[in-house]
Amino acid sequence: MIIEKRLRRFCAVTAFCLICAALPAAAAPAETVKRQNTLSADDIQYNVNTGDARAKGRVVITRDGSVLKGDEAEGNTEKEVMTIRGNVDGSFPGQQATLKSESATWTGDKTKKTDGVVEAFGKVLLTRAPKDRLNADYVLWEIGTENYKARGNVDGILDNRILKAAEATRTGDKFWARDVRRYEDLVQKFVLSSKTMEGRLAKDAKSGQDTLQEMVADQNVVFDYVDKDGLKTRVTGDKAVYSKARGTIVVSGNTKAVRSDGKTVTADTMVVHEDTRNIEAKGNSKIVFVVEEKAKKEEDAKNTGTAKAGAPAKKGSPSAAETKPASEDKKPAAETKNSQLTDEEKNWVEK
């Protein structure tokens, strides 16, 4: 039997009432929990035999106080699945959350461990009080939890963290991201990018917000922070490991550090200490200091003037220094400004 209702104004039907917590037949009736959902629209078609439903025009789906609105919807009440399309606008008061997207599928949780799952597609914006927001092409959210999956142009502010990536996932206290363009920790005050990233969060006892406990970033690692002198510092490498317990960020593999004044350090491994913001270089370490071009020109002019006067060359003259083996010079190498920097690093320093 198919029941069809066509109304020009708001229409509410109870045909979409679902038993959302049905227990096995052996369970006592008193333990069975029923949740009522409603589907309303200008035009609704519902098959009471199959549970199939279609709706058009000012569609509103409600479930335990949560609401999804859109232009049209279709689904099945028995399977607890409804897909809503066109100007989707959702409100989840119990979670202090809102949702906007081009379309969304709302699925009930048969296990009743969560309030169901929402999958949103196309220009998704998921927000949660007081300031969280998550933009992406696709977002799957387990209602009633902080678990989510996001893909495509992921751009979010989550508690005290900013994330921009191609893909990101959170399950419990664990998170993972791919092609991370920017991960900024507003508490630890650092910015990081990498090919992949995974870590663990924990609630801060004072603020109640999630704080980073540990993290591993792999491939094309770029780590930015401000050092104790107030200068920008960028450390690059193949891998970075952060530990809140140890208070360190260890960067390894083709490691290089550049300060905004042009000074550079290279080493096998670098340890950035969170409290002092100092860098500890380990293995094949080299520091390149910066000297001003003006000072170098004055020295050249002085030597040139001496030569013109006919004075004999002094020991340790520039010509002698050029032939001196590098291994015999124990002083750090002195370079002109930016001479050891790549074009990308020069642009970063000059910002």
Short mmCIF file of C-alpha atoms in Angstrom, two decimals:
data_model
loop_
_atom_site.label_atom_id
_atom_site.label_comp_id
_atom_site.label_asym_id
_atom_site.label_seq_id
_atom_site.Cartn_x
_atom_site.Cartn_y
_atom_site.Cartn_z
CA MET A 1 0.00 0.00 0.00
CA ILE A 2 1.32 3.44 -0.92
CA ILE A 3 0.13 6.48 0.95
CA GLU A 4 0.61 9.77 -0.92
CA LYS A 5 -0.04 13.20 0.56
CA ARG A 6 0.25 16.43 -1.39
CA LEU A 7 0.04 19.63 0.62
CA ARG A 8 1.00 23.20 -0.20
CA ARG A 9 1.74 24.01 3.39
CA PHE A 10 3.70 22.26 6.11
CA CYS A 11 2.81 18.58 6.51
CA ALA A 12 3.93 16.31 9.35
CA VAL A 13 3.55 12.56 9.24
CA THR A 14 4.19 9.97 11.87
CA ALA A 15 4.91 7.31 9.29
CA PHE A 16 8.61 8.07 9.77
CA CYS A 17 8.56 7.08 13.46
CA LEU A 18 11.42 4.68 14.08
CA ILE A 19 12.07 2.27 16.91
CA CYS A 20 15.65 3.40 17.50
CA ALA A 21 16.55 1.14 20.39
CA ALA A 22 14.81 -2.13 19.66
CA LEU A 23 16.14 -4.98 21.82
CA PRO A 24 16.11 -8.72 21.09
CA ALA A 25 12.72 -10.45 21.39
CA ALA A 26 13.70 -12.04 24.69
CA ALA A 27 14.24 -8.67 26.35
CA ALA A 28 11.60 -7.32 28.70
CA PRO A 29 9.25 -4.75 27.09
CA ALA A 30 10.01 -2.28 29.88
CA GLU A 31 13.64 -2.11 28.73
CA THR A 32 12.73 -1.19 25.15
CA VAL A 33 13.37 2.46 24.32
CA LYS A 34 11.47 4.10 21.48
CA ARG A 35 12.53 7.27 19.74
CA GLN A 36 10.18 9.14 17.47
CA ASN A 37 11.38 10.72 14.26
CA THR A 38 9.29 12.86 11.96
CA LEU A 39 9.46 13.73 8.29
CA SER A 40 7.58 16.76 7.05
CA ALA A 41 7.40 18.43 3.63
CA ASP A 42 5.06 19.92 1.03
CA ASP A 43 4.87 16.59 -0.80
CA ILE A 44 5.45 13.16 0.79
CA GLN A 45 5.19 9.65 -0.64
CA TYR A 46 5.46 6.75 1.79
CA ASN A 47 5.16 2.98 1.28
CA VAL A 48 4.00 1.40 4.55
CA ASN A 49 4.98 -2.07 3.32
CA THR A 50 8.62 -1.34 2.42
CA GLY A 51 9.28 1.76 4.49
CA ASP A 52 10.44 3.73 1.44
CA ALA A 53 9.80 7.47 1.67
CA ARG A 54 10.21 10.44 -0.67
CA ALA A 55 9.66 14.09 0.12
CA LYS A 56 9.88 17.38 -1.77
CA GLY A 57 9.58 21.02 -0.80
CA ARG A 58 10.62 22.44 2.57
CA VAL A 59 11.73 19.07 3.89
CA VAL A 60 12.30 18.80 7.65
CA ILE A 61 13.61 15.66 9.39
CA THR A 62 13.72 15.59 13.19
CA ARG A 63 15.26 13.09 15.56
CA ASP A 64 15.46 13.58 19.33
CA GLY A 65 15.56 17.35 18.99
CA SER A 66 18.06 17.37 16.13
CA VAL A 67 16.85 18.75 12.80
CA LEU A 68 17.90 18.49 9.15
CA LYS A 69 16.30 20.73 6.54
CA GLY A 70 16.56 20.67 2.74
CA ASP A 71 14.78 20.81 -0.59
CA GLU A 72 14.10 17.09 -1.06
CA ALA A 73 14.73 13.76 0.66
CA GLU A 74 14.44 10.03 0.19
CA GLY A 75 15.18 7.00 2.31
CA ASN A 76 13.84 4.03 4.23
CA THR A 77 12.38 4.10 7.71
CA GLU A 78 13.06 0.42 8.38
CA LYS A 79 16.75 0.83 7.60
CA GLU A 80 16.86 4.15 9.44
CA VAL A 81 18.46 5.95 6.50
CA MET A 82 17.43 9.26 4.95
CA THR A 83 19.27 11.34 2.35
CA ILE A 84 18.41 15.02 2.10
CA ARG A 85 19.51 17.27 -0.76
CA GLY A 86 19.59 20.94 -1.63
CA ASN A 87 20.53 23.73 0.79
CA VAL A 88 20.99 21.32 3.67
CA ASP A 89 20.85 23.02 7.05
CA GLY A 90 21.19 20.99 10.24
CA SER A 91 20.95 21.76 13.94
CA PHE A 92 22.07 19.46 16.76
CA PRO A 93 21.26 21.23 20.05
CA GLY A 94 22.48 18.37 22.21
CA GLN A 95 25.93 18.75 20.69
CA GLN A 96 25.77 22.54 20.24
CA ALA A 97 26.53 21.84 16.58
CA THR A 98 25.29 22.98 13.18
CA LEU A 99 25.75 21.59 9.67
CA LYS A 100 25.51 23.08 6.18
CA SER A 101 26.15 21.20 2.92
CA GLU A 102 24.79 20.43 -0.53
CA SER A 103 23.49 17.01 0.58
CA ALA A 104 23.62 14.74 3.62
CA THR A 105 22.73 11.19 4.64
CA TRP A 106 21.48 10.58 8.18
CA THR A 107 21.80 6.98 9.38
CA GLY A 108 20.59 5.61 12.71
CA ASP A 109 22.94 3.55 14.88
CA LYS A 110 21.62 0.00 15.25
CA THR A 111 23.98 -0.59 18.20
CA LYS A 112 22.72 2.56 19.96
CA LYS A 113 26.27 3.42 20.98
CA THR A 114 25.94 6.79 19.25
CA ASP A 115 23.09 9.02 18.08
CA GLY A 116 23.74 7.95 14.52
CA VAL A 117 25.98 9.12 11.71
CA VAL A 118 25.72 12.08 9.35
CA GLU A 119 27.60 12.03 6.05
CA ALA A 120 27.67 15.43 4.38
CA PHE A 121 28.74 16.13 0.79
CA GLY A 122 29.66 19.33 -1.03
CA LYS A 123 30.83 22.57 0.60
CA VAL A 124 30.44 21.12 4.07
CA LEU A 125 30.58 23.36 7.13
CA LEU A 126 30.30 21.66 10.52
CA THR A 127 30.44 23.93 13.58
CA ARG A 128 30.40 23.31 17.31
CA ALA A 129 30.30 25.79 20.18
CA PRO A 130 32.16 27.74 21.24
CA LYS A 131 34.40 28.20 18.19
CA ASP A 132 35.05 24.89 16.41
CA ARG A 133 34.47 24.70 12.67
CA LEU A 134 35.33 22.16 9.98
CA ASN A 135 35.14 22.85 6.24
CA ALA A 136 35.64 20.09 3.65
CA ASP A 137 34.22 18.53 0.51
CA TYR A 138 33.09 15.52 2.56
CA VAL A 139 32.56 15.02 6.30
CA LEU A 140 31.36 11.97 8.22
CA TRP A 141 30.45 12.72 11.82
CA GLU A 142 29.39 10.31 14.55
CA ILE A 143 26.76 12.37 16.35
CA GLY A 144 27.33 12.53 20.08
CA THR A 145 31.09 11.97 19.73
CA GLU A 146 34.14 13.88 18.50
CA ASN A 147 34.85 11.23 15.85
CA TYR A 148 34.93 12.42 12.25
CA LYS A 149 36.38 11.80 8.80
CA ALA A 150 36.97 14.69 6.42
CA ARG A 151 38.23 14.69 2.83
CA GLY A 152 38.96 17.34 0.24
CA ASN A 153 40.14 20.86 1.09
CA VAL A 154 39.98 20.23 4.82
CA ASP A 155 40.16 23.52 6.71
CA GLY A 156 39.25 23.63 10.37
CA ILE A 157 39.68 25.17 13.80
CA LEU A 158 39.37 22.43 16.41
CA ASP A 159 39.70 23.62 20.01
CA ASN A 160 43.16 25.24 20.03
CA ARG A 161 44.40 23.76 16.75
CA ILE A 162 44.23 24.94 13.13
CA LEU A 163 44.28 22.23 10.47
CA LYS A 164 44.54 22.49 6.68
CA ALA A 165 44.98 19.20 4.83
CA ALA A 166 43.73 16.96 2.04
CA GLU A 167 42.29 14.44 4.50
CA ALA A 168 41.85 14.16 8.26
CA THR A 169 40.38 11.66 10.72
CA ARG A 170 39.74 11.53 14.44
CA THR A 171 38.78 8.43 16.42
CA GLY A 172 38.68 8.77 20.20
CA ASP A 173 41.83 10.56 21.31
CA LYS A 174 43.77 9.68 18.13
CA PHE A 175 44.00 11.80 14.97
CA TRP A 176 45.56 11.38 11.53
CA ALA A 177 45.99 13.68 8.52
CA ARG A 178 47.42 13.52 5.00
CA ASP A 179 49.03 16.21 2.85
CA VAL A 180 49.05 18.62 5.76
CA ARG A 181 49.51 22.17 4.51
CA ARG A 182 49.26 23.65 7.98
CA TYR A 183 48.92 22.33 11.51
CA GLU A 184 49.09 25.14 14.04
CA ASP A 185 49.03 24.53 17.77
CA LEU A 186 47.89 27.75 19.45
CA VAL A 187 48.93 26.50 22.90
CA GLN A 188 52.38 25.13 22.10
CA LYS A 189 52.83 27.96 19.59
CA PHE A 190 54.25 26.19 16.58
CA VAL A 191 53.25 25.51 12.97
CA LEU A 192 54.02 22.31 11.10
CA SER A 193 53.43 20.86 7.64
CA SER A 194 54.18 17.35 6.33
CA LYS A 195 53.03 14.55 4.04
CA THR A 196 51.39 12.61 6.88
CA MET A 197 50.74 13.26 10.54
CA GLU A 198 49.30 11.31 13.45
CA GLY A 199 49.01 12.01 17.14
CA ARG A 200 47.17 11.74 20.42
CA LEU A 201 45.11 14.30 22.33
CA ALA A 202 43.97 14.58 25.94
CA LYS A 203 41.63 16.90 27.83
CA ASP A 204 43.31 19.68 29.75
CA ALA A 205 42.16 19.65 33.37
CA LYS A 206 41.92 23.45 33.58
CA SER A 207 40.56 24.52 30.19
CA GLY A 208 38.66 21.34 29.34
CA GLN A 209 40.01 21.57 25.80
CA ASP A 210 41.96 18.93 23.92
CA THR A 211 45.72 19.41 24.09
CA LEU A 212 48.40 17.71 22.03
CA GLN A 213 50.24 14.95 23.91
CA GLU A 214 52.33 13.38 21.16
CA MET A 215 52.66 13.56 17.40
CA VAL A 216 54.68 12.04 14.55
CA ALA A 217 55.02 13.85 11.21
CA ASP A 218 56.59 12.12 8.20
CA GLN A 219 58.04 13.35 4.89
CA ASN A 220 58.69 16.94 3.82
CA VAL A 221 58.53 18.20 7.39
CA VAL A 222 58.58 21.98 7.89
CA PHE A 223 58.46 23.18 11.50
CA ASP A 224 58.09 26.91 12.29
CA TYR A 225 58.31 28.63 15.66
CA VAL A 226 59.62 31.79 17.34
CA ASP A 227 62.86 31.34 19.29
CA LYS A 228 63.89 32.84 22.63
CA ASP A 229 65.22 35.97 20.88
CA GLY A 230 61.87 36.59 19.23
CA LEU A 231 63.12 35.59 15.79
CA LYS A 232 61.30 33.26 13.43
CA THR A 233 62.97 29.87 13.08
CA ARG A 234 62.24 27.19 10.50
CA VAL A 235 63.44 23.60 10.88
CA THR A 236 63.12 21.18 7.97
CA GLY A 237 63.70 17.44 7.82
CA ASP A 238 62.30 14.03 6.95
CA LYS A 239 60.58 13.30 10.27
CA ALA A 240 59.44 15.13 13.40
CA VAL A 241 58.42 13.62 16.75
CA TYR A 242 56.70 15.75 19.41
CA SER A 243 56.36 14.70 23.05
CA LYS A 244 54.62 16.87 25.63
CA ALA A 245 55.98 14.66 28.42
CA ARG A 246 59.59 15.28 27.32
CA GLY A 247 58.93 18.83 26.19
CA THR A 248 60.76 18.33 22.90
CA ILE A 249 60.32 18.21 19.16
CA VAL A 250 62.94 16.01 17.51
CA VAL A 251 63.50 16.57 13.79
CA SER A 252 65.67 14.07 11.91
CA GLY A 253 66.85 13.32 8.36
CA ASN A 254 68.43 16.02 6.16
CA THR A 255 67.82 18.48 8.96
CA LYS A 256 68.34 22.21 8.57
CA ALA A 257 67.37 25.18 10.73
CA VAL A 258 67.12 28.74 9.41
CA ARG A 259 66.53 31.86 11.48
CA SER A 260 64.89 34.96 10.09
CA ASP A 261 68.24 36.78 10.39
CA GLY A 262 69.72 34.30 7.90
CA LYS A 263 71.77 32.14 10.27
CA THR A 264 71.62 28.43 9.50
CA VAL A 265 72.37 25.16 11.26
CA THR A 266 72.61 21.73 9.66
CA ALA A 267 72.84 18.40 11.47
CA ASP A 268 71.69 14.79 11.41
CA THR A 269 69.16 15.50 14.17
CA MET A 270 67.85 18.61 15.88
CA VAL A 271 66.07 18.79 19.21
CA VAL A 272 63.91 21.84 19.88
CA HIS A 273 63.28 22.31 23.60
CA GLU A 274 59.78 23.55 24.25
CA ASP A 275 60.53 25.56 27.40
CA THR A 276 63.67 27.43 26.30
CA ARG A 277 63.07 27.36 22.52
CA ASN A 278 66.72 26.41 22.12
CA ILE A 279 67.93 24.07 19.37
CA GLU A 280 70.28 21.21 20.12
CA ALA A 281 72.10 19.96 17.00
CA LYS A 282 73.41 16.38 16.99
CA GLY A 283 75.63 14.62 14.46
CA ASN A 284 77.61 16.31 11.66
CA SER A 285 76.61 19.71 12.96
CA LYS A 286 77.51 22.90 11.12
CA ILE A 287 76.65 26.48 11.98
CA VAL A 288 76.81 29.22 9.36
CA PHE A 289 77.10 32.72 10.78
CA VAL A 290 76.10 35.87 8.95
CA VAL A 291 78.40 38.85 8.41
CA GLU A 292 77.33 42.15 6.95
CA GLU A 293 78.32 42.94 3.37
CA LYS A 294 79.46 46.41 4.50
CA ALA A 295 82.08 44.99 6.85
CA LYS A 296 83.38 42.68 4.14
CA LYS A 297 83.68 45.56 1.65
CA GLU A 298 85.60 47.69 4.14
CA GLU A 299 88.06 44.85 4.72
CA ASP A 300 88.49 44.39 0.97
CA ALA A 301 89.12 48.10 0.52
CA LYS A 302 91.69 48.11 3.30
CA ASN A 303 93.60 45.20 1.78
CA THR A 304 93.45 46.80 -1.67
CA GLY A 305 94.84 50.06 -0.33
CA THR A 306 97.73 48.28 1.35
CA ALA A 307 98.61 46.47 -1.86
CA LYS A 308 98.65 49.70 -3.83
CA ALA A 309 101.07 51.26 -1.32
CA GLY A 310 103.55 48.53 -2.13
CA ALA A 311 103.48 46.94 1.34
CA PRO A 312 104.31 43.24 1.49
CA ALA A 313 101.41 40.85 1.94
CA LYS A 314 100.72 39.93 5.56
CA LYS A 315 100.38 36.42 6.82
CA GLY A 316 96.78 35.37 6.95
CA SER A 317 95.88 37.53 3.95
CA PRO A 318 92.77 36.55 1.94
CA SER A 319 94.91 34.73 -0.62
CA ALA A 320 96.48 32.65 2.11
CA ALA A 321 93.14 31.90 3.72
CA GLU A 322 91.78 30.60 0.44
CA THR A 323 94.44 27.89 0.28
CA LYS A 324 94.04 26.88 3.92
CA PRO A 325 92.30 23.50 4.33
CA ALA A 326 88.80 23.78 5.81
CA SER A 327 89.66 21.20 8.45
CA GLU A 328 92.34 23.52 9.93
CA ASP A 329 89.91 26.36 10.47
CA LYS A 330 88.15 25.73 13.79
CA LYS A 331 86.05 28.89 13.65
CA PRO A 332 82.47 28.70 12.31
CA ALA A 333 82.18 29.48 8.64
CA ALA A 334 81.34 33.12 7.90
CA GLU A 335 79.03 33.67 4.94
CA THR A 336 77.37 36.70 3.40
CA LYS A 337 73.71 37.11 4.20
CA ASN A 338 71.41 34.45 2.73
CA SER A 339 74.29 32.77 0.86
CA GLN A 340 73.36 29.36 2.29
CA LEU A 341 69.62 29.73 1.72
CA THR A 342 67.44 28.33 -1.01
CA ASP A 343 65.13 30.67 -2.92
CA GLU A 344 62.20 29.44 -0.84
CA GLU A 345 64.10 30.07 2.40
CA LYS A 346 65.12 33.54 1.22
CA ASN A 347 61.47 34.40 0.55
CA TRP A 348 60.54 33.12 4.01
CA VAL A 349 63.31 35.16 5.70
CA GLU A 350 62.28 38.32 3.86
CA LYS A 351 58.62 38.07 4.89
#
